[in-house]
Amino acid sequence: MRIVVNVFHANLLDSRVNRALADAARGAGAVVRDMYDLYPDDNIDIAAEHAVCESADVLVFQHPMYWYGAPYLMKKWIDTVLTHGWAYGPSYALEGKPFLQAVSLGAGEHEYAPTGSRKYHGPEFLKPFERTAAFCKMPHSSFLRYGAGYAAEDEIGMWAGEYVSWLLSKDHLASNS
Ligand SMILES: Cc1cc2nc3c(=O)[nH]c(=O)nc-3n(C[C@H](O)[C@H](O)[C@H](O)COP(=O)(O)O)c2cc1C
């Protein structure tokens, strides 16, 4: 199974969480791509991305939560790569392929609640992505880790192990919506 992990982090070298997750995924045999490094001028090669997507069995979008959404390059990737006639429309190139989303959230889980400062639960902020995946007939599943801004090293190490188990799990294949 070819798992392609597209990592969207504006500065992966300074990252603690996403770097650890990316390293773990690579160690487990996934193809890990640092998208900001690949496209420093934001000029996404659409044909190349289509080829990568078509070669993958599972597509993973890994990123920190930025302003209750994804870093801008991931939004640009979605806007430009998921083209009409390829990702949706008369044909659906990625139909049935899992669209997995792994997100680190700086704030704690207690903040992501109606009683907390972030007001809504974490998965609610992923609804546009879940709907985007559904539009392309891709099952969506997510992996969220809270408190990424202050997590201790051993906790991050535990998340990395959980991430690999999740990536290799077959459960997300059934969670179409
Ligand atoms: C521009 C920017 C926006 C951010 N917005 C949020 C946010 O909306 N919610 C949140 O919980 N954390 C937010 N954070 C914190 C990051 O999510 C957090 O630092 C990151 O997940 C830690 O992962 P890393 O070690 O891989 O960098 C933001 C950070 C930056 C730099």
JSON list of C-alpha atoms and ligand atoms in Angstrom, two decimals:
[
{"chain": "A", "resi": 1, "resn": "MET", "atom": "CA", "xyz": [0.00, 0.00, 0.00]},
{"chain": "A", "resi": 2, "resn": "ARG", "atom": "CA", "xyz": [1.50, 3.30, -1.08]},
{"chain": "A", "resi": 3, "resn": "ILE", "atom": "CA", "xyz": [0.80, 6.00, 1.52]},
{"chain": "A", "resi": 4, "resn": "VAL", "atom": "CA", "xyz": [1.67, 9.53, 0.44]},
{"chain": "A", "resi": 5, "resn": "VAL", "atom": "CA", "xyz": [1.88, 12.11, 3.21]},
{"chain": "A", "resi": 6, "resn": "ASN", "atom": "CA", "xyz": [1.80, 15.72, 2.05]},
{"chain": "A", "resi": 7, "resn": "VAL", "atom": "CA", "xyz": [3.11, 17.80, 4.95]},
{"chain": "A", "resi": 8, "resn": "PHE", "atom": "CA", "xyz": [2.06, 21.45, 4.92]},
{"chain": "A", "resi": 9, "resn": "HIS", "atom": "CA", "xyz": [4.08, 23.22, 7.58]},
{"chain": "A", "resi": 10, "resn": "ALA", "atom": "CA", "xyz": [5.54, 26.65, 6.90]},
{"chain": "A", "resi": 11, "resn": "ASN", "atom": "CA", "xyz": [8.76, 25.79, 8.76]},
{"chain": "A", "resi": 12, "resn": "LEU", "atom": "CA", "xyz": [9.16, 22.09, 9.31]},
{"chain": "A", "resi": 13, "resn": "LEU", "atom": "CA", "xyz": [12.71, 22.48, 10.62]},
{"chain": "A", "resi": 14, "resn": "ASP", "atom": "CA", "xyz": [11.41, 24.45, 13.62]},
{"chain": "A", "resi": 15, "resn": "SER", "atom": "CA", "xyz": [8.47, 22.11, 14.17]},
{"chain": "A", "resi": 16, "resn": "ARG", "atom": "CA", "xyz": [8.32, 19.71, 17.08]},
{"chain": "A", "resi": 17, "resn": "VAL", "atom": "CA", "xyz": [5.09, 17.85, 16.46]},
{"chain": "A", "resi": 18, "resn": "ASN", "atom": "CA", "xyz": [4.76, 17.71, 12.69]},
{"chain": "A", "resi": 19, "resn": "ARG", "atom": "CA", "xyz": [8.42, 16.87, 12.24]},
{"chain": "A", "resi": 20, "resn": "ALA", "atom": "CA", "xyz": [8.10, 13.96, 14.67]},
{"chain": "A", "resi": 21, "resn": "LEU", "atom": "CA", "xyz": [4.95, 12.73, 12.92]},
{"chain": "A", "resi": 22, "resn": "ALA", "atom": "CA", "xyz": [6.56, 13.07, 9.50]},
{"chain": "A", "resi": 23, "resn": "ASP", "atom": "CA", "xyz": [9.68, 11.19, 10.62]},
{"chain": "A", "resi": 24, "resn": "ALA", "atom": "CA", "xyz": [7.53, 8.40, 12.06]},
{"chain": "A", "resi": 25, "resn": "ALA", "atom": "CA", "xyz": [5.49, 8.13, 8.87]},
{"chain": "A", "resi": 26, "resn": "ARG", "atom": "CA", "xyz": [8.66, 7.96, 6.79]},
{"chain": "A", "resi": 27, "resn": "GLY", "atom": "CA", "xyz": [10.05, 5.29, 9.09]},
{"chain": "A", "resi": 28, "resn": "ALA", "atom": "CA", "xyz": [6.89, 3.27, 8.53]},
{"chain": "A", "resi": 29, "resn": "GLY", "atom": "CA", "xyz": [7.43, 3.34, 4.78]},
{"chain": "A", "resi": 30, "resn": "ALA", "atom": "CA", "xyz": [5.21, 6.24, 3.74]},
{"chain": "A", "resi": 31, "resn": "VAL", "atom": "CA", "xyz": [6.30, 8.70, 1.07]},
{"chain": "A", "resi": 32, "resn": "VAL", "atom": "CA", "xyz": [6.60, 11.98, 2.99]},
{"chain": "A", "resi": 33, "resn": "ARG", "atom": "CA", "xyz": [6.67, 15.25, 1.08]},
{"chain": "A", "resi": 34, "resn": "ASP", "atom": "CA", "xyz": [7.54, 18.62, 2.63]},
{"chain": "A", "resi": 35, "resn": "MET", "atom": "CA", "xyz": [5.30, 20.77, 0.47]},
{"chain": "A", "resi": 36, "resn": "TYR", "atom": "CA", "xyz": [6.69, 24.18, 1.48]},
{"chain": "A", "resi": 37, "resn": "ASP", "atom": "CA", "xyz": [10.16, 22.92, 0.66]},
{"chain": "A", "resi": 38, "resn": "LEU", "atom": "CA", "xyz": [8.97, 21.47, -2.64]},
{"chain": "A", "resi": 39, "resn": "TYR", "atom": "CA", "xyz": [7.19, 24.67, -3.63]},
{"chain": "A", "resi": 40, "resn": "PRO", "atom": "CA", "xyz": [9.08, 27.58, -2.02]},
{"chain": "A", "resi": 41, "resn": "ASP", "atom": "CA", "xyz": [7.55, 30.01, -4.54]},
{"chain": "A", "resi": 42, "resn": "ASP", "atom": "CA", "xyz": [4.08, 28.49, -4.17]},
{"chain": "A", "resi": 43, "resn": "ASN", "atom": "CA", "xyz": [4.12, 27.46, -7.83]},
{"chain": "A", "resi": 44, "resn": "ILE", "atom": "CA", "xyz": [2.46, 24.09, -7.47]},
{"chain": "A", "resi": 45, "resn": "ASP", "atom": "CA", "xyz": [3.14, 21.72, -10.37]},
{"chain": "A", "resi": 46, "resn": "ILE", "atom": "CA", "xyz": [-0.38, 20.55, -11.00]},
{"chain": "A", "resi": 47, "resn": "ALA", "atom": "CA", "xyz": [0.49, 17.78, -13.45]},
{"chain": "A", "resi": 48, "resn": "ALA", "atom": "CA", "xyz": [3.12, 16.42, -11.04]},
{"chain": "A", "resi": 49, "resn": "GLU", "atom": "CA", "xyz": [0.63, 16.52, -8.18]},
{"chain": "A", "resi": 50, "resn": "HIS", "atom": "CA", "xyz": [-1.95, 14.70, -10.25]},
{"chain": "A", "resi": 51, "resn": "ALA", "atom": "CA", "xyz": [0.60, 11.98, -10.97]},
{"chain": "A", "resi": 52, "resn": "VAL", "atom": "CA", "xyz": [1.52, 11.68, -7.28]},
{"chain": "A", "resi": 53, "resn": "CYS", "atom": "CA", "xyz": [-2.13, 11.44, -6.29]},
{"chain": "A", "resi": 54, "resn": "GLU", "atom": "CA", "xyz": [-2.83, 8.82, -8.91]},
{"chain": "A", "resi": 55, "resn": "SER", "atom": "CA", "xyz": [0.14, 6.74, -7.77]},
{"chain": "A", "resi": 56, "resn": "ALA", "atom": "CA", "xyz": [-1.02, 6.76, -4.13]},
{"chain": "A", "resi": 57, "resn": "ASP", "atom": "CA", "xyz": [-3.38, 4.32, -2.48]},
{"chain": "A", "resi": 58, "resn": "VAL", "atom": "CA", "xyz": [-3.89, 6.65, 0.47]},
{"chain": "A", "resi": 59, "resn": "LEU", "atom": "CA", "xyz": [-3.46, 10.43, 0.48]},
{"chain": "A", "resi": 60, "resn": "VAL", "atom": "CA", "xyz": [-2.59, 12.12, 3.76]},
{"chain": "A", "resi": 61, "resn": "PHE", "atom": "CA", "xyz": [-2.69, 15.84, 4.45]},
{"chain": "A", "resi": 62, "resn": "GLN", "atom": "CA", "xyz": [-0.68, 16.60, 7.56]},
{"chain": "A", "resi": 63, "resn": "HIS", "atom": "CA", "xyz": [-0.54, 20.13, 8.97]},
{"chain": "A", "resi": 64, "resn": "PRO", "atom": "CA", "xyz": [-0.70, 22.33, 12.05]},
{"chain": "A", "resi": 65, "resn": "MET", "atom": "CA", "xyz": [-3.95, 24.20, 12.67]},
{"chain": "A", "resi": 66, "resn": "TYR", "atom": "CA", "xyz": [-3.44, 27.79, 11.51]},
{"chain": "A", "resi": 67, "resn": "TRP", "atom": "CA", "xyz": [-6.24, 30.23, 12.23]},
{"chain": "A", "resi": 68, "resn": "TYR", "atom": "CA", "xyz": [-8.79, 27.43, 12.50]},
{"chain": "A", "resi": 69, "resn": "GLY", "atom": "CA", "xyz": [-7.86, 25.99, 9.17]},
{"chain": "A", "resi": 70, "resn": "ALA", "atom": "CA", "xyz": [-4.95, 24.80, 7.08]},
{"chain": "A", "resi": 71, "resn": "PRO", "atom": "CA", "xyz": [-1.78, 26.70, 6.17]},
{"chain": "A", "resi": 72, "resn": "TYR", "atom": "CA", "xyz": [-2.33, 28.68, 2.98]},
{"chain": "A", "resi": 73, "resn": "LEU", "atom": "CA", "xyz": [-0.30, 26.37, 0.72]},
{"chain": "A", "resi": 74, "resn": "MET", "atom": "CA", "xyz": [-2.66, 23.51, 1.50]},
{"chain": "A", "resi": 75, "resn": "LYS", "atom": "CA", "xyz": [-5.63, 25.68, 0.54]},
{"chain": "A", "resi": 76, "resn": "LYS", "atom": "CA", "xyz": [-3.83, 26.60, -2.67]},
{"chain": "A", "resi": 77, "resn": "TRP", "atom": "CA", "xyz": [-3.11, 22.93, -3.29]},
{"chain": "A", "resi": 78, "resn": "ILE", "atom": "CA", "xyz": [-6.81, 22.12, -2.92]},
{"chain": "A", "resi": 79, "resn": "ASP", "atom": "CA", "xyz": [-7.88, 25.05, -5.09]},
{"chain": "A", "resi": 80, "resn": "THR", "atom": "CA", "xyz": [-5.48, 24.29, -7.91]},
{"chain": "A", "resi": 81, "resn": "VAL", "atom": "CA", "xyz": [-4.87, 20.54, -7.89]},
{"chain": "A", "resi": 82, "resn": "LEU", "atom": "CA", "xyz": [-8.45, 19.32, -7.42]},
{"chain": "A", "resi": 83, "resn": "THR", "atom": "CA", "xyz": [-9.45, 20.39, -10.90]},
{"chain": "A", "resi": 84, "resn": "HIS", "atom": "CA", "xyz": [-12.78, 19.99, -12.62]},
{"chain": "A", "resi": 85, "resn": "GLY", "atom": "CA", "xyz": [-12.78, 17.03, -14.98]},
{"chain": "A", "resi": 86, "resn": "TRP", "atom": "CA", "xyz": [-10.05, 15.34, -12.98]},
{"chain": "A", "resi": 87, "resn": "ALA", "atom": "CA", "xyz": [-10.98, 15.36, -9.28]},
{"chain": "A", "resi": 88, "resn": "TYR", "atom": "CA", "xyz": [-14.69, 15.95, -9.88]},
{"chain": "A", "resi": 89, "resn": "GLY", "atom": "CA", "xyz": [-17.10, 16.50, -12.71]},
{"chain": "A", "resi": 90, "resn": "PRO", "atom": "CA", "xyz": [-17.43, 14.01, -15.47]},
{"chain": "A", "resi": 91, "resn": "SER", "atom": "CA", "xyz": [-14.71, 11.89, -13.91]},
{"chain": "A", "resi": 92, "resn": "TYR", "atom": "CA", "xyz": [-13.38, 11.32, -10.41]},
{"chain": "A", "resi": 93, "resn": "ALA", "atom": "CA", "xyz": [-9.70, 10.40, -10.51]},
{"chain": "A", "resi": 94, "resn": "LEU", "atom": "CA", "xyz": [-9.44, 9.91, -6.75]},
{"chain": "A", "resi": 95, "resn": "GLU", "atom": "CA", "xyz": [-12.74, 8.17, -6.16]},
{"chain": "A", "resi": 96, "resn": "GLY", "atom": "CA", "xyz": [-12.54, 5.75, -3.24]},
{"chain": "A", "resi": 97, "resn": "LYS", "atom": "CA", "xyz": [-9.04, 6.85, -2.24]},
{"chain": "A", "resi": 98, "resn": "PRO", "atom": "CA", "xyz": [-8.86, 7.80, 1.46]},
{"chain": "A", "resi": 99, "resn": "PHE", "atom": "CA", "xyz": [-8.28, 11.50, 2.16]},
{"chain": "A", "resi": 100, "resn": "LEU", "atom": "CA", "xyz": [-6.69, 11.41, 5.59]},
{"chain": "A", "resi": 101, "resn": "GLN", "atom": "CA", "xyz": [-6.06, 14.58, 7.56]},
{"chain": "A", "resi": 102, "resn": "ALA", "atom": "CA", "xyz": [-3.63, 14.76, 10.46]},
{"chain": "A", "resi": 103, "resn": "VAL", "atom": "CA", "xyz": [-3.78, 18.01, 12.40]},
{"chain": "A", "resi": 104, "resn": "SER", "atom": "CA", "xyz": [-1.84, 19.37, 15.35]},
{"chain": "A", "resi": 105, "resn": "LEU", "atom": "CA", "xyz": [-3.73, 21.96, 17.36]},
{"chain": "A", "resi": 106, "resn": "GLY", "atom": "CA", "xyz": [-1.78, 24.36, 19.52]},
{"chain": "A", "resi": 107, "resn": "ALA", "atom": "CA", "xyz": [-4.48, 24.72, 22.18]},
{"chain": "A", "resi": 108, "resn": "GLY", "atom": "CA", "xyz": [-5.67, 22.04, 24.59]},
{"chain": "A", "resi": 109, "resn": "GLU", "atom": "CA", "xyz": [-8.73, 19.88, 23.99]},
{"chain": "A", "resi": 110, "resn": "HIS", "atom": "CA", "xyz": [-10.61, 21.58, 26.86]},
{"chain": "A", "resi": 111, "resn": "GLU", "atom": "CA", "xyz": [-10.35, 24.84, 24.89]},
{"chain": "A", "resi": 112, "resn": "TYR", "atom": "CA", "xyz": [-11.99, 23.19, 21.89]},
{"chain": "A", "resi": 113, "resn": "ALA", "atom": "CA", "xyz": [-15.41, 22.95, 23.48]},
{"chain": "A", "resi": 114, "resn": "PRO", "atom": "CA", "xyz": [-18.47, 25.20, 23.89]},
{"chain": "A", "resi": 115, "resn": "THR", "atom": "CA", "xyz": [-17.19, 26.16, 27.34]},
{"chain": "A", "resi": 116, "resn": "GLY", "atom": "CA", "xyz": [-13.63, 26.77, 26.13]},
{"chain": "A", "resi": 117, "resn": "SER", "atom": "CA", "xyz": [-11.93, 29.70, 24.41]},
{"chain": "A", "resi": 118, "resn": "ARG", "atom": "CA", "xyz": [-12.12, 28.04, 20.95]},
{"chain": "A", "resi": 119, "resn": "LYS", "atom": "CA", "xyz": [-15.88, 27.43, 21.35]},
{"chain": "A", "resi": 120, "resn": "TYR", "atom": "CA", "xyz": [-16.21, 24.51, 18.93]},
{"chain": "A", "resi": 121, "resn": "HIS", "atom": "CA", "xyz": [-14.88, 20.98, 19.00]},
{"chain": "A", "resi": 122, "resn": "GLY", "atom": "CA", "xyz": [-11.77, 20.36, 16.89]},
{"chain": "A", "resi": 123, "resn": "PRO", "atom": "CA", "xyz": [-13.43, 18.20, 14.19]},
{"chain": "A", "resi": 124, "resn": "GLU", "atom": "CA", "xyz": [-15.94, 20.97, 13.47]},
{"chain": "A", "resi": 125, "resn": "PHE", "atom": "CA", "xyz": [-13.11, 23.03, 11.98]},
{"chain": "A", "resi": 126, "resn": "LEU", "atom": "CA", "xyz": [-12.38, 20.21, 9.53]},
{"chain": "A", "resi": 127, "resn": "LYS", "atom": "CA", "xyz": [-15.84, 20.13, 7.98]},
{"chain": "A", "resi": 128, "resn": "PRO", "atom": "CA", "xyz": [-14.84, 22.05, 4.83]},
{"chain": "A", "resi": 129, "resn": "PHE", "atom": "CA", "xyz": [-12.14, 19.44, 4.20]},
{"chain": "A", "resi": 130, "resn": "GLU", "atom": "CA", "xyz": [-14.47, 16.54, 4.89]},
{"chain": "A", "resi": 131, "resn": "ARG", "atom": "CA", "xyz": [-16.95, 18.02, 2.40]},
{"chain": "A", "resi": 132, "resn": "THR", "atom": "CA", "xyz": [-14.18, 18.65, -0.14]},
{"chain": "A", "resi": 133, "resn": "ALA", "atom": "CA", "xyz": [-13.16, 15.02, 0.10]},
{"chain": "A", "resi": 134, "resn": "ALA", "atom": "CA", "xyz": [-16.77, 13.92, -0.26]},
{"chain": "A", "resi": 135, "resn": "PHE", "atom": "CA", "xyz": [-17.14, 16.11, -3.35]},
{"chain": "A", "resi": 136, "resn": "CYS", "atom": "CA", "xyz": [-14.30, 14.11, -4.87]},
{"chain": "A", "resi": 137, "resn": "LYS", "atom": "CA", "xyz": [-15.84, 10.85, -3.65]},
{"chain": "A", "resi": 138, "resn": "MET", "atom": "CA", "xyz": [-13.02, 10.27, -1.21]},
{"chain": "A", "resi": 139, "resn": "PRO", "atom": "CA", "xyz": [-13.60, 8.89, 2.30]},
{"chain": "A", "resi": 140, "resn": "HIS", "atom": "CA", "xyz": [-12.31, 11.35, 4.90]},
{"chain": "A", "resi": 141, "resn": "SER", "atom": "CA", "xyz": [-10.82, 10.50, 8.26]},
{"chain": "A", "resi": 142, "resn": "SER", "atom": "CA", "xyz": [-8.89, 12.62, 10.71]},
{"chain": "A", "resi": 143, "resn": "PHE", "atom": "CA", "xyz": [-6.21, 12.36, 13.39]},
{"chain": "A", "resi": 144, "resn": "LEU", "atom": "CA", "xyz": [-6.16, 15.29, 15.80]},
{"chain": "A", "resi": 145, "resn": "ARG", "atom": "CA", "xyz": [-3.73, 15.99, 18.60]},
{"chain": "A", "resi": 146, "resn": "TYR", "atom": "CA", "xyz": [-4.35, 18.88, 20.97]},
{"chain": "A", "resi": 147, "resn": "GLY", "atom": "CA", "xyz": [-1.96, 20.91, 23.08]},
{"chain": "A", "resi": 148, "resn": "ALA", "atom": "CA", "xyz": [0.71, 20.68, 20.39]},
{"chain": "A", "resi": 149, "resn": "GLY", "atom": "CA", "xyz": [2.06, 24.05, 21.45]},
{"chain": "A", "resi": 150, "resn": "TYR", "atom": "CA", "xyz": [3.25, 22.78, 24.82]},
{"chain": "A", "resi": 151, "resn": "ALA", "atom": "CA", "xyz": [3.33, 18.97, 24.59]},
{"chain": "A", "resi": 152, "resn": "ALA", "atom": "CA", "xyz": [6.27, 17.25, 26.26]},
{"chain": "A", "resi": 153, "resn": "GLU", "atom": "CA", "xyz": [8.72, 15.23, 24.19]},
{"chain": "A", "resi": 154, "resn": "ASP", "atom": "CA", "xyz": [7.48, 11.88, 25.51]},
{"chain": "A", "resi": 155, "resn": "GLU", "atom": "CA", "xyz": [3.91, 12.79, 24.65]},
{"chain": "A", "resi": 156, "resn": "ILE", "atom": "CA", "xyz": [4.96, 13.73, 21.12]},
{"chain": "A", "resi": 157, "resn": "GLY", "atom": "CA", "xyz": [6.76, 10.40, 20.87]},
{"chain": "A", "resi": 158, "resn": "MET", "atom": "CA", "xyz": [3.56, 8.64, 21.89]},
{"chain": "A", "resi": 159, "resn": "TRP", "atom": "CA", "xyz": [1.58, 10.58, 19.26]},
{"chain": "A", "resi": 160, "resn": "ALA", "atom": "CA", "xyz": [4.10, 9.53, 16.62]},
{"chain": "A", "resi": 161, "resn": "GLY", "atom": "CA", "xyz": [3.46, 5.88, 17.46]},
{"chain": "A", "resi": 162, "resn": "GLU", "atom": "CA", "xyz": [-0.30, 6.41, 17.41]},
{"chain": "A", "resi": 163, "resn": "TYR", "atom": "CA", "xyz": [0.01, 8.21, 14.10]},
{"chain": "A", "resi": 164, "resn": "VAL", "atom": "CA", "xyz": [1.76, 5.25, 12.47]},
{"chain": "A", "resi": 165, "resn": "SER", "atom": "CA", "xyz": [-0.89, 2.85, 13.81]},
{"chain": "A", "resi": 166, "resn": "TRP", "atom": "CA", "xyz": [-3.60, 5.12, 12.44]},
{"chain": "A", "resi": 167, "resn": "LEU", "atom": "CA", "xyz": [-1.91, 5.46, 9.04]},
{"chain": "A", "resi": 168, "resn": "LEU", "atom": "CA", "xyz": [-1.57, 1.71, 8.70]},
{"chain": "A", "resi": 169, "resn": "SER", "atom": "CA", "xyz": [-5.05, 0.97, 10.01]},
{"chain": "A", "resi": 170, "resn": "LYS", "atom": "CA", "xyz": [-7.74, -0.17, 7.63]},
{"chain": "A", "resi": 171, "resn": "ASP", "atom": "CA", "xyz": [-10.50, 1.50, 9.69]},
{"chain": "A", "resi": 172, "resn": "HIS", "atom": "CA", "xyz": [-10.45, 4.78, 7.80]},
{"chain": "A", "resi": 173, "resn": "LEU", "atom": "CA", "xyz": [-11.20, 2.94, 4.57]},
{"chain": "A", "resi": 174, "resn": "ALA", "atom": "CA", "xyz": [-14.70, 2.30, 5.82]},
{"chain": "A", "resi": 175, "resn": "SER", "atom": "CA", "xyz": [-15.51, 5.82, 7.05]},
{"chain": "A", "resi": 176, "resn": "ASN", "atom": "CA", "xyz": [-16.96, 7.30, 3.88]},
{"chain": "A", "resi": 177, "resn": "SER", "atom": "CA", "xyz": [-19.44, 10.13, 4.21]},
{"chain": "B", "resi": 1, "resn": "LIG", "atom": "C1", "xyz": [-0.04, 31.33, 11.99]},
{"chain": "B", "resi": 1, "resn": "LIG", "atom": "C2", "xyz": [-0.43, 30.41, 13.12]},
{"chain": "B", "resi": 1, "resn": "LIG", "atom": "C3", "xyz": [-1.77, 30.23, 13.40]},
{"chain": "B", "resi": 1, "resn": "LIG", "atom": "C4", "xyz": [-2.15, 29.36, 14.41]},
{"chain": "B", "resi": 1, "resn": "LIG", "atom": "N1", "xyz": [-3.49, 29.16, 14.63]},
{"chain": "B", "resi": 1, "resn": "LIG", "atom": "C5", "xyz": [-3.88, 28.26, 15.57]},
{"chain": "B", "resi": 1, "resn": "LIG", "atom": "C6", "xyz": [-5.27, 27.99, 15.77]},
{"chain": "B", "resi": 1, "resn": "LIG", "atom": "O1", "xyz": [-6.16, 28.53, 15.10]},
{"chain": "B", "resi": 1, "resn": "LIG", "atom": "N2", "xyz": [-5.60, 27.09, 16.72]},
{"chain": "B", "resi": 1, "resn": "LIG", "atom": "C7", "xyz": [-4.66, 26.43, 17.48]},
{"chain": "B", "resi": 1, "resn": "LIG", "atom": "O2", "xyz": [-5.04, 25.59, 18.33]},
{"chain": "B", "resi": 1, "resn": "LIG", "atom": "N3", "xyz": [-3.33, 26.66, 17.29]},
{"chain": "B", "resi": 1, "resn": "LIG", "atom": "C8", "xyz": [-2.93, 27.55, 16.36]},
{"chain": "B", "resi": 1, "resn": "LIG", "atom": "N4", "xyz": [-1.60, 27.76, 16.15]},
{"chain": "B", "resi": 1, "resn": "LIG", "atom": "C9", "xyz": [-0.61, 26.95, 16.88]},
{"chain": "B", "resi": 1, "resn": "LIG", "atom": "C10", "xyz": [-0.14, 25.77, 16.02]},
{"chain": "B", "resi": 1, "resn": "LIG", "atom": "O3", "xyz": [-1.22, 24.95, 15.62]},
{"chain": "B", "resi": 1, "resn": "LIG", "atom": "C11", "xyz": [0.89, 24.93, 16.79]},
{"chain": "B", "resi": 1, "resn": "LIG", "atom": "O4", "xyz": [1.98, 25.75, 17.08]},
{"chain": "B", "resi": 1, "resn": "LIG", "atom": "C12", "xyz": [1.34, 23.72, 16.00]},
{"chain": "B", "resi": 1, "resn": "LIG", "atom": "O5", "xyz": [0.29, 22.80, 15.84]},
{"chain": "B", "resi": 1, "resn": "LIG", "atom": "C13", "xyz": [2.49, 23.02, 16.70]},
{"chain": "B", "resi": 1, "resn": "LIG", "atom": "O6", "xyz": [3.00, 22.03, 15.80]},
{"chain": "B", "resi": 1, "resn": "LIG", "atom": "P1", "xyz": [4.53, 22.04, 15.32]},
{"chain": "B", "resi": 1, "resn": "LIG", "atom": "O7", "xyz": [5.38, 21.69, 16.53]},
{"chain": "B", "resi": 1, "resn": "LIG", "atom": "O8", "xyz": [4.60, 21.00, 14.27]},
{"chain": "B", "resi": 1, "resn": "LIG", "atom": "O9", "xyz": [4.85, 23.41, 14.79]},
{"chain": "B", "resi": 1, "resn": "LIG", "atom": "C14", "xyz": [-1.18, 28.65, 15.16]},
{"chain": "B", "resi": 1, "resn": "LIG", "atom": "C15", "xyz": [0.18, 28.88, 14.88]},
{"chain": "B", "resi": 1, "resn": "LIG", "atom": "C16", "xyz": [0.54, 29.73, 13.87]},
{"chain": "B", "resi": 1, "resn": "LIG", "atom": "C17", "xyz": [2.03, 29.94, 13.59]}
]
